[in-house]
Amino acid sequence: MEQQPRVVLGVGGGIAAYKACELLRRLTESGHEVRVVPTASALHFVGAATWSALSGAPVATEVWDDVHEVPHVRIGQRAALVVIAPATADVLARAAGGRADDLLTNVLLTARCPVVFAPAMHTEMWEPPAPQENVATLRRRGCVVVEPAVGRLTGVDTGKGRLPDPEALFEICRRVLDRGPRALDTDLAGRHVVISAGGTREPLDPVRYLGNRSSGKQGYALARTAVARGARVTLVAANTALPDPAGADVVRVGTAEELRGAVLKAAADADAVVMAAAVADFRPAARAGQKIKKRDGQDPEPVALVRNPDVLAELSAARPVPGQIVVGFAAETENVLANGRAKLARKGCDLLVVNQVGDGLAFGTEENEAVIIEAAGGETAVPHGPKEALADRVWDAVVRHWPV
Ligand code: CTP
């Protein structure tokens, strides 16, 4: 197998350490040489023998082992990526404080490569100001901090604090490594970005709705790439059937009205808002309380529609944060560029990603092709390719538009 870049897997002392074994397997099976650096407390959960057997390398927690090899400097120097999973409140605090009191923190100080923290802890330990400020500090310095997932915690508790699935963490590592030297430039670090994805459904009665064919894949690609570039991500997902992207806060909504509420709330402290969702322009004027029945010999009642609020136009006018960038998407079936320019002006956003839809293009597919139009006049054509490639070009354009 082709040798892949070297990875350091730091493991903090939390129960989720057992999931790091699976992450380690995925990394080694895809050809990476992995050096595991657990903290002393991590070894209470998973022993050194396991880490050593799975990585095929020696395992130490302190700087006093193999001193002649100067491991506290070498391990970090040689790494192409350091990923810490789980990152406990204690590891976050020591990393943010620049401590060098065990091998892992020494590695963090000497590494010149991208660093990904995947915090996991009880909600009560995650929420207080101290860990939150440590996370903000690490993000500001360019580290990728993956938001914990929501769900079952140790014991009977549930809440935010779960380590995302190893497969999802592996994907984040792969994406960061794929960016190569650019990964160090975690240009979304310290930024909060909001993305809407999917398609809204406007109920006619308890079982029927007016909807559209948006799968949410482009919005999810935007969320995944933003996480890998270091952003704090809020994903407002309308009726998608996709697994939550690791590291994003996901808010699920149904109707345009619900989407509006969730997006405006998250936008209050956002540096960028990307409206990739297909929002229904109209909704039924009335929603029947019971299922609408057909009646023999009678024509159906026409469905009266009313306008939904235009969330993109509202966001573009509001701008609660100075320098906030608002991005729209436009799905057009003809005169793509001319319609796009007119829509950009009408909505008042900074950037509009215009793609052609219909006949199997864009909706539900893995690939996309678009032109990113700038209010200032510029245009970037993004050739046919994966939705993640388009997502990266959108973030490039957003970064260019942020005031320096
Ligand atoms: N959008 C929105 N609120 C709406 C409708 C659309 O925020 N009620 C946003 C979409 O998320 C997308 C952009 O506006 O970013 C473009 O939506 P589109 O439906 O293509 O534009 P319309 O204004 O509906 O134009 P047209 O009727 O010409 O298709």
Coordinates of N, CA and C in Angstrom, one line a residue, residues 64-268:
W64 N 9.9 10.9 29.4 CA 11.1 10.3 30.0 C 11.4 8.9 29.4
D65 N 10.5 8.4 28.5 CA 10.8 7.2 27.8 C 11.6 7.5 26.5
D66 N 12.6 6.6 26.2 CA 13.4 6.7 25.0 C 14.0 8.1 24.8
V67 N 14.5 8.6 25.9 CA 15.0 10.1 25.9 C 16.0 10.3 24.8
H68 N 16.8 9.3 24.5 CA 17.9 9.6 23.5 C 17.3 9.9 22.1
E69 N 16.0 9.5 21.9 CA 15.4 9.8 20.6 C 14.7 11.1 20.6
V70 N 14.8 11.8 21.7 CA 14.2 13.2 21.9 C 12.7 13.1 21.4
P71 N 11.9 12.2 21.9 CA 10.5 12.0 21.3 C 9.7 13.2 21.5
H72 N 9.9 14.0 22.6 CA 9.0 15.2 22.8 C 9.1 16.2 21.7
V73 N 10.2 16.2 20.9 CA 10.3 17.1 19.8 C 10.1 16.3 18.5
R74 N 10.7 15.2 18.3 CA 10.6 14.4 17.1 C 9.2 14.0 16.6
I75 N 8.4 13.5 17.5 CA 7.1 13.0 17.1 C 6.3 14.1 16.5
G76 N 6.3 15.3 17.1 CA 5.5 16.4 16.6 C 6.1 16.9 15.3
Q77 N 7.4 17.0 15.2 CA 8.1 17.5 14.0 C 7.8 16.6 12.8
R78 N 7.7 15.3 13.0 CA 7.5 14.4 11.8 C 6.1 14.3 11.4
A79 N 5.1 14.8 12.2 CA 3.7 14.5 11.9 C 3.2 15.4 10.7
A80 N 2.3 14.8 9.9 CA 1.6 15.6 8.9 C 0.2 16.0 9.5
L81 N -0.2 15.4 10.5 CA -1.5 15.7 11.2 C -1.4 15.2 12.6
V82 N -1.9 16.0 13.5 CA -2.1 15.5 14.9 C -3.6 15.6 15.1
V83 N -4.2 14.4 15.5 CA -5.6 14.4 15.8 C -5.8 13.9 17.3
I84 N -6.6 14.6 18.1 CA -6.7 14.3 19.5 C -8.2 13.9 19.7
A85 N -8.4 12.6 19.9 CA -9.7 12.0 20.1 C -9.7 10.9 21.1
P86 N -10.4 11.1 22.2 CA -11.2 12.2 22.6 C -10.3 13.3 23.2
A87 N -10.6 14.6 23.0 CA -10.0 15.7 23.7 C -10.8 16.0 25.0
T88 N -10.3 15.7 26.1 CA -11.0 16.0 27.4 C -10.9 17.5 27.7
A89 N -11.7 17.9 28.7 CA -11.6 19.3 29.2 C -10.2 19.6 29.6
D90 N -9.5 18.6 30.2 CA -8.2 18.8 30.7 C -7.2 19.0 29.6
V91 N -7.3 18.1 28.5 CA -6.4 18.3 27.4 C -6.6 19.6 26.7
L92 N -7.9 20.0 26.6 CA -8.1 21.3 25.9 C -7.5 22.5 26.7
A93 N -7.6 22.4 28.1 CA -7.1 23.4 28.9 C -5.5 23.5 28.8
R94 N -4.9 22.3 28.8 CA -3.5 22.3 28.8 C -2.9 22.7 27.4
A95 N -3.7 22.3 26.4 CA -3.3 22.7 25.0 C -3.4 24.3 24.9
A96 N -4.5 24.8 25.3 CA -4.8 26.2 25.2 C -3.8 27.0 26.0
G97 N -3.4 26.4 27.2 CA -2.4 27.1 28.1 C -1.0 27.0 27.6
G98 N -0.8 26.2 26.6 CA 0.6 26.0 26.2 C 1.5 25.2 27.1
R99 N 0.8 24.3 27.9 CA 1.6 23.5 28.9 C 2.4 22.5 28.2
A100 N 3.4 21.9 28.9 CA 4.3 20.9 28.3 C 4.5 19.9 29.4
D101 N 3.5 19.4 30.0 CA 3.6 18.5 31.2 C 3.5 17.0 31.0
D102 N 3.3 16.7 29.7 CA 3.4 15.2 29.4 C 3.8 15.2 27.9
L103 N 3.9 13.9 27.4 CA 4.3 13.8 26.0 C 3.4 14.5 25.0
L104 N 2.0 14.3 25.2 CA 1.1 14.8 24.3 C 1.2 16.3 24.1
T105 N 1.3 17.0 25.3 CA 1.3 18.5 25.2 C 2.6 18.9 24.6
N106 N 3.7 18.2 24.8 CA 5.0 18.5 24.1 C 4.8 18.4 22.6
V107 N 4.2 17.3 22.2 CA 3.9 17.1 20.8 C 3.2 18.2 20.2
L108 N 2.1 18.7 20.9 CA 1.3 19.8 20.4 C 2.1 21.1 20.3
L109 N 3.1 21.3 21.2 CA 3.9 22.5 21.1 C 4.9 22.4 19.9
T110 N 5.3 21.2 19.6 CA 6.4 21.1 18.6 C 5.8 20.8 17.2
A111 N 4.6 20.4 17.1 CA 4.0 20.1 15.8 C 3.8 21.4 15.0
R112 N 4.1 21.3 13.7 CA 4.0 22.5 12.8 C 2.9 22.1 11.7
C113 N 2.1 21.1 12.0 CA 1.2 20.6 11.0 C -0.2 20.9 11.5
P114 N -1.3 20.6 10.7 CA -2.6 20.9 11.2 C -3.0 20.0 12.4
V115 N -3.8 20.6 13.3 CA -4.1 19.8 14.5 C -5.7 19.8 14.6
V116 N -6.2 18.6 14.8 CA -7.7 18.5 14.9 C -8.0 18.0 16.3
F117 N -8.8 18.7 17.1 CA -9.3 18.3 18.4 C -10.7 17.8 18.2
A118 N -11.0 16.6 18.8 CA -12.4 16.1 18.8 C -12.8 16.0 20.3
P119 N -13.3 17.1 20.9 CA -13.7 17.0 22.3 C -14.8 16.0 22.6
A120 N -14.8 15.4 23.7 CA -15.9 14.5 24.2 C -15.9 14.6 25.7
M121 N -17.0 14.9 26.2 CA -17.2 14.9 27.7 C -18.7 15.1 28.0
H122 N -19.0 15.0 29.3 CA -20.4 15.3 29.7 C -20.8 16.7 29.3
T123 N -22.0 16.9 29.0 CA -22.5 18.3 28.6 C -22.2 19.3 29.7
E124 N -22.3 18.9 30.9 CA -22.0 19.8 32.0 C -20.5 20.3 32.0
M125 N -19.7 19.4 31.5 CA -18.2 19.8 31.5 C -17.9 20.6 30.2
W126 N -18.7 20.4 29.2 CA -18.5 21.1 27.9 C -18.9 22.5 27.9
E127 N -20.1 22.7 28.6 CA -20.7 24.0 28.5 C -20.1 25.2 29.2
P128 N -19.5 25.0 30.4 CA -19.0 26.2 31.1 C -18.0 27.1 30.3
P129 N -17.9 28.3 30.8 CA -17.0 29.3 30.1 C -15.6 28.8 29.9
A130 N -15.0 28.1 30.9 CA -13.6 27.7 30.8 C -13.3 26.9 29.5
P131 N -14.0 25.7 29.4 CA -13.7 24.9 28.2 C -14.1 25.6 26.9
Q132 N -15.2 26.4 27.0 CA -15.6 27.2 25.7 C -14.5 28.2 25.3
E133 N -13.9 28.9 26.3 CA -12.9 29.8 26.0 C -11.6 29.1 25.5
N134 N -11.3 27.9 26.1 CA -10.2 27.2 25.6 C -10.4 26.8 24.1
V135 N -11.6 26.3 23.8 CA -11.9 25.9 22.4 C -11.7 27.1 21.5
A136 N -12.3 28.3 21.9 CA -12.2 29.5 21.1 C -10.7 29.9 20.9
T137 N -9.9 29.7 21.9 CA -8.5 30.1 21.8 C -7.8 29.1 20.8
L138 N -8.1 27.8 20.9 CA -7.5 26.9 20.0 C -7.9 27.1 18.6
R139 N -9.2 27.5 18.4 CA -9.7 27.8 17.0 C -9.0 29.0 16.5
R140 N -8.9 30.0 17.3 CA -8.2 31.3 16.9 C -6.8 31.0 16.4
R141 N -6.1 30.0 17.1 CA -4.8 29.7 16.7 C -4.7 28.8 15.4
G142 N -5.9 28.5 14.9 CA -5.8 27.7 13.6 C -6.1 26.2 13.8
C143 N -6.4 25.8 15.0 CA -6.7 24.4 15.2 C -8.1 24.1 14.7
V144 N -8.4 22.9 14.2 CA -9.7 22.5 13.9 C -10.3 21.8 15.2
V145 N -11.4 22.4 15.7 CA -12.0 21.8 16.9 C -13.4 21.3 16.4
V146 N -13.6 20.0 16.5 CA -14.8 19.4 15.9 C -15.9 19.4 17.0
E147 N -17.0 20.1 16.8 CA -18.1 20.1 17.8 C -18.5 18.7 18.2
P148 N -18.7 18.5 19.5 CA -19.2 17.1 19.9 C -20.6 16.9 19.3
A149 N -20.9 15.6 19.2 CA -22.2 15.2 18.7 C -23.2 15.2 19.9
V150 N -24.5 15.2 19.6 CA -25.5 15.1 20.6 C -26.0 13.7 20.7
G151 N -26.2 13.1 21.9 CA -26.8 11.8 22.0 C -26.4 11.2 23.3
R152 N -26.4 9.9 23.3 CA -26.2 9.1 24.6 C -24.8 9.4 25.1
L153 N -24.7 9.7 26.4 CA -23.4 9.8 27.0 C -23.2 8.6 27.9
T154 N -22.1 8.7 28.7 CA -21.9 7.6 29.7 C -23.1 7.5 30.6
G155 N -23.5 6.3 31.0 CA -24.6 6.1 32.0 C -25.9 6.4 31.3
V156 N -26.8 7.0 32.1 CA -28.1 7.3 31.5 C -28.2 8.6 30.9
D157 N -27.2 9.4 30.9 CA -27.3 10.8 30.4 C -27.3 10.9 28.9
T158 N -28.0 11.9 28.4 CA -27.9 12.2 27.0 C -27.7 13.7 26.9
G159 N -27.1 14.2 25.8 CA -26.9 15.6 25.6 C -25.7 15.8 24.6
K160 N -25.2 17.0 24.6 CA -24.1 17.3 23.7 C -22.8 16.9 24.4
G161 N -21.9 16.2 23.7 CA -20.7 15.8 24.3 C -20.1 14.5 23.8
R162 N -20.9 13.8 22.9 CA -20.4 12.5 22.4 C -19.3 12.8 21.4
L163 N -18.4 11.8 21.4 CA -17.3 11.8 20.3 C -18.0 11.4 19.0
P164 N -17.9 12.2 17.9 CA -18.5 11.7 16.6 C -18.0 10.3 16.3
D165 N -18.7 9.7 15.4 CA -18.3 8.3 15.0 C -16.9 8.3 14.4
P166 N -16.1 7.2 14.7 CA -14.8 7.2 14.1 C -14.7 7.4 12.6
E167 N -15.7 6.9 11.9 CA -15.7 7.0 10.4 C -15.8 8.5 10.1
A168 N -16.6 9.2 10.8 CA -16.8 10.7 10.5 C -15.5 11.4 10.8
L169 N -14.9 11.0 12.0 CA -13.6 11.7 12.3 C -12.5 11.3 11.3
F170 N -12.5 10.1 10.9 CA -11.5 9.7 9.8 C -11.7 10.6 8.6
E171 N -13.0 10.8 8.2 CA -13.3 11.6 7.0 C -12.7 13.1 7.2
I172 N -12.9 13.6 8.4 CA -12.4 15.0 8.7 C -10.8 14.9 8.5
C173 N -10.2 13.9 9.1 CA -8.7 13.8 9.0 C -8.3 13.7 7.5
R174 N -9.0 12.9 6.8 CA -8.7 12.7 5.4 C -8.8 14.1 4.6
R175 N -9.9 14.8 5.0 CA -10.1 16.1 4.3 C -9.0 17.1 4.6
V176 N -8.6 17.1 5.9 CA -7.6 18.0 6.3 C -6.3 17.6 5.6
L177 N -6.0 16.3 5.6 CA -4.7 15.9 4.9 C -4.8 16.2 3.4
D178 N -5.9 16.0 2.8 CA -6.1 16.3 1.4 C -5.8 17.7 1.0
R179 N -6.0 18.6 2.0 CA -5.8 20.0 1.7 C -4.3 20.3 1.7
G180 N -3.5 19.3 2.1 CA -2.0 19.4 2.0 C -1.5 20.6 2.8
P181 N -0.5 21.3 2.3 CA 0.0 22.5 3.0 C -1.0 23.6 3.3
R182 N -2.1 23.6 2.4 CA -3.2 24.6 2.6 C -3.9 24.4 3.9
A183 N -3.8 23.1 4.4 CA -4.6 22.8 5.6 C -4.1 23.6 6.8
L184 N -2.9 24.0 6.8 CA -2.4 24.8 7.9 C -3.0 26.1 8.0
D185 N -3.5 26.6 6.8 CA -4.1 27.8 6.6 C -5.6 27.5 6.9
T186 N -6.0 27.2 8.2 CA -7.4 26.9 8.5 C -8.1 28.3 8.5
D187 N -8.4 28.7 7.2 CA -8.8 30.1 7.0 C -10.2 30.4 7.6
L188 N -10.9 29.3 8.0 CA -12.3 29.6 8.6 C -12.2 29.4 10.1
A189 N -10.9 29.2 10.7 CA -10.8 29.1 12.1 C -11.2 30.3 12.8
G190 N -12.0 30.1 13.9 CA -12.5 31.2 14.7 C -13.7 31.9 14.1
R191 N -14.2 31.3 13.0 CA -15.4 31.9 12.3 C -16.6 31.0 12.6
H192 N -17.7 31.7 12.7 CA -19.0 30.9 12.8 C -19.7 31.0 11.5
V193 N -20.0 29.9 10.9 CA -20.7 29.9 9.6 C -22.0 29.2 9.7
V194 N -23.0 29.7 9.0 CA -24.3 29.1 9.1 C -24.7 28.6 7.6
I195 N -25.2 27.4 7.5 CA -25.5 26.9 6.2 C -26.9 26.3 6.3
S196 N -27.8 26.7 5.3 CA -29.1 26.0 5.2 C -29.0 25.0 4.1
A197 N -29.6 23.8 4.3 CA -29.5 22.7 3.3 C -30.9 22.0 3.2
G198 N -31.1 21.3 2.1 CA -32.3 20.5 1.9 C -33.4 21.3 1.3
G199 N -34.6 20.9 1.4 CA -35.7 21.6 0.8 C -36.9 21.6 1.8
T200 N -37.6 22.8 1.8 CA -38.7 22.9 2.8 C -39.9 22.2 2.3
R201 N -40.8 21.8 3.3 CA -42.0 21.2 2.9 C -43.2 22.0 3.6
E202 N -44.1 22.3 2.8 CA -45.2 23.2 3.3 C -46.5 22.3 3.4
P203 N -47.0 22.0 4.6 CA -48.1 21.1 4.7 C -49.4 21.6 4.1
L204 N -50.1 20.6 3.4 CA -51.4 20.9 3.0 C -52.4 20.4 4.0
D205 N -52.1 19.2 4.5 CA -52.9 18.5 5.6 C -51.9 17.7 6.4
P206 N -52.4 16.9 7.3 CA -51.4 16.1 8.1 C -50.5 15.1 7.4
V207 N -50.9 14.8 6.1 CA -50.1 13.8 5.4 C -49.5 14.3 4.1
R208 N -49.9 15.5 3.6 CA -49.4 15.9 2.3 C -48.7 17.3 2.5
Y209 N -47.8 17.5 1.5 CA -47.1 18.8 1.6 C -46.7 19.2 0.2
L210 N -46.4 20.5 0.0 CA -45.7 21.0 -1.2 C -44.2 21.0 -0.9
G211 N -43.5 20.3 -1.8 CA -42.0 20.2 -1.5 C -41.2 20.3 -2.8
N212 N -39.9 20.0 -2.7 CA -39.1 20.1 -3.9 C -38.1 18.9 -3.8
R213 N -37.2 18.8 -4.8 CA -36.4 17.6 -4.9 C -35.0 17.8 -4.4
S214 N -34.8 18.9 -3.6 CA -33.4 19.1 -3.1 C -33.0 18.0 -2.1
S215 N -31.8 17.4 -2.3 CA -31.4 16.3 -1.4 C -30.6 16.8 -0.1
G216 N -30.1 18.0 -0.3 CA -29.3 18.6 0.8 C -27.8 18.3 0.7
K217 N -27.4 17.6 -0.4 CA -26.0 17.1 -0.5 C -25.0 18.3 -0.6
Q218 N -25.4 19.3 -1.4 CA -24.5 20.5 -1.5 C -24.3 21.2 -0.2
G219 N -25.4 21.4 0.5 CA -25.3 22.1 1.8 C -24.5 21.3 2.8
Y220 N -24.6 20.0 2.8 CA -23.8 19.1 3.7 C -22.4 19.2 3.3
A221 N -22.1 19.2 2.0 CA -20.7 19.3 1.6 C -20.1 20.6 2.1
L222 N -20.9 21.7 2.0 CA -20.4 23.0 2.6 C -20.1 22.9 4.1
A223 N -21.0 22.1 4.8 CA -20.8 22.0 6.2 C -19.5 21.2 6.5
R224 N -19.3 20.1 5.8 CA -18.1 19.2 6.0 C -16.8 20.0 5.7
T225 N -16.8 20.7 4.6 CA -15.6 21.4 4.2 C -15.3 22.6 5.2
A226 N -16.4 23.2 5.7 CA -16.2 24.3 6.6 C -15.6 23.8 7.9
V227 N -16.0 22.6 8.4 CA -15.5 22.0 9.6 C -14.0 21.7 9.4
A228 N -13.7 21.1 8.3 CA -12.2 20.8 8.0 C -11.4 22.0 7.9
R229 N -12.0 23.2 7.5 CA -11.2 24.4 7.5 C -11.3 25.2 8.8
G230 N -11.8 24.6 9.8 CA -11.7 25.2 11.2 C -12.9 26.0 11.7
A231 N -14.0 26.0 10.9 CA -15.1 26.9 11.3 C -15.9 26.2 12.4
R232 N -16.6 27.0 13.2 CA -17.8 26.5 14.0 C -19.0 26.6 13.0
V233 N -19.6 25.4 12.9 CA -20.6 25.3 11.8 C -22.0 25.1 12.4
T234 N -23.0 25.9 12.0 CA -24.4 25.5 12.3 C -25.1 25.2 10.9
L235 N -25.6 24.0 10.9 CA -26.3 23.5 9.7 C -27.8 23.4 10.0
V236 N -28.5 24.2 9.2 CA -30.0 24.2 9.4 C -30.5 23.3 8.2
A237 N -31.0 22.1 8.6 CA -31.2 21.0 7.6 C -32.8 20.9 7.5
A238 N -33.2 21.1 6.3 CA -34.7 20.9 6.0 C -35.0 19.6 5.3
N239 N -35.5 18.7 6.0 CA -36.0 17.4 5.4 C -35.0 16.6 4.7
T240 N -33.8 16.5 5.2 CA -32.8 15.7 4.6 C -32.7 14.3 5.2
A241 N -32.2 13.4 4.4 CA -32.1 12.0 4.8 C -30.6 11.6 5.0
L242 N -29.8 12.6 5.2 CA -28.4 12.4 5.3 C -27.9 12.3 6.7
P243 N -26.8 11.6 7.0 CA -26.3 11.5 8.4 C -25.7 12.9 8.8
D244 N -25.9 13.3 10.1 CA -25.3 14.5 10.5 C -23.8 14.6 10.2
P245 N -23.4 15.7 9.6 CA -21.9 15.8 9.4 C -21.2 16.0 10.8
A246 N -20.1 15.3 11.0 CA -19.4 15.4 12.3 C -18.9 16.8 12.4
G247 N -19.0 17.3 13.6 CA -18.4 18.6 13.9 C -19.3 19.8 13.7
A248 N -20.5 19.5 13.2 CA -21.5 20.6 12.9 C -22.6 20.6 13.9
D249 N -23.1 21.7 14.3 CA -24.4 21.8 15.1 C -25.5 21.7 14.1
V250 N -26.3 20.7 14.2 CA -27.4 20.5 13.2 C -28.8 20.9 13.8
V251 N -29.5 21.8 13.2 CA -30.8 22.2 13.6 C -31.8 21.6 12.5
R252 N -32.7 20.8 12.9 CA -33.6 20.2 11.9 C -34.9 21.0 11.8
V253 N -35.3 21.4 10.6 CA -36.5 22.2 10.4 C -37.4 21.5 9.3
G254 N -38.6 21.9 9.2 CA -39.5 21.4 8.2 C -39.9 22.4 7.2
T255 N -40.6 23.5 7.6 CA -41.2 24.5 6.7 C -40.2 25.7 6.5
A256 N -40.6 26.5 5.6 CA -39.8 27.7 5.3 C -39.8 28.7 6.6
E257 N -41.0 28.7 7.2 CA -41.1 29.6 8.4 C -40.1 29.1 9.5
E258 N -40.1 27.7 9.7 CA -39.1 27.2 10.7 C -37.7 27.4 10.3
L259 N -37.4 27.3 9.0 CA -36.1 27.5 8.5 C -35.7 28.9 8.8
R260 N -36.6 29.9 8.5 CA -36.3 31.3 8.7 C -35.9 31.5 10.1
G261 N -36.7 31.0 11.1 CA -36.5 31.2 12.5 C -35.1 30.7 12.9
A262 N -34.8 29.5 12.4 CA -33.5 28.8 12.8 C -32.3 29.6 12.2
V263 N -32.4 30.0 10.9 CA -31.3 30.7 10.3 C -31.1 32.1 10.9
L264 N -32.2 32.8 11.1 CA -32.0 34.2 11.6 C -31.4 34.1 13.0
K265 N -31.8 33.1 13.8 CA -31.2 33.0 15.2 C -29.7 32.7 15.1
A266 N -29.3 31.7 14.3 CA -27.9 31.4 14.2 C -27.1 32.5 13.5
A267 N -27.8 33.3 12.6 CA -27.0 34.3 11.9 C -26.7 35.5 12.8
A268 N -27.3 35.6 14.0 CA -27.1 36.7 14.9 C -25.6 36.9 15.2

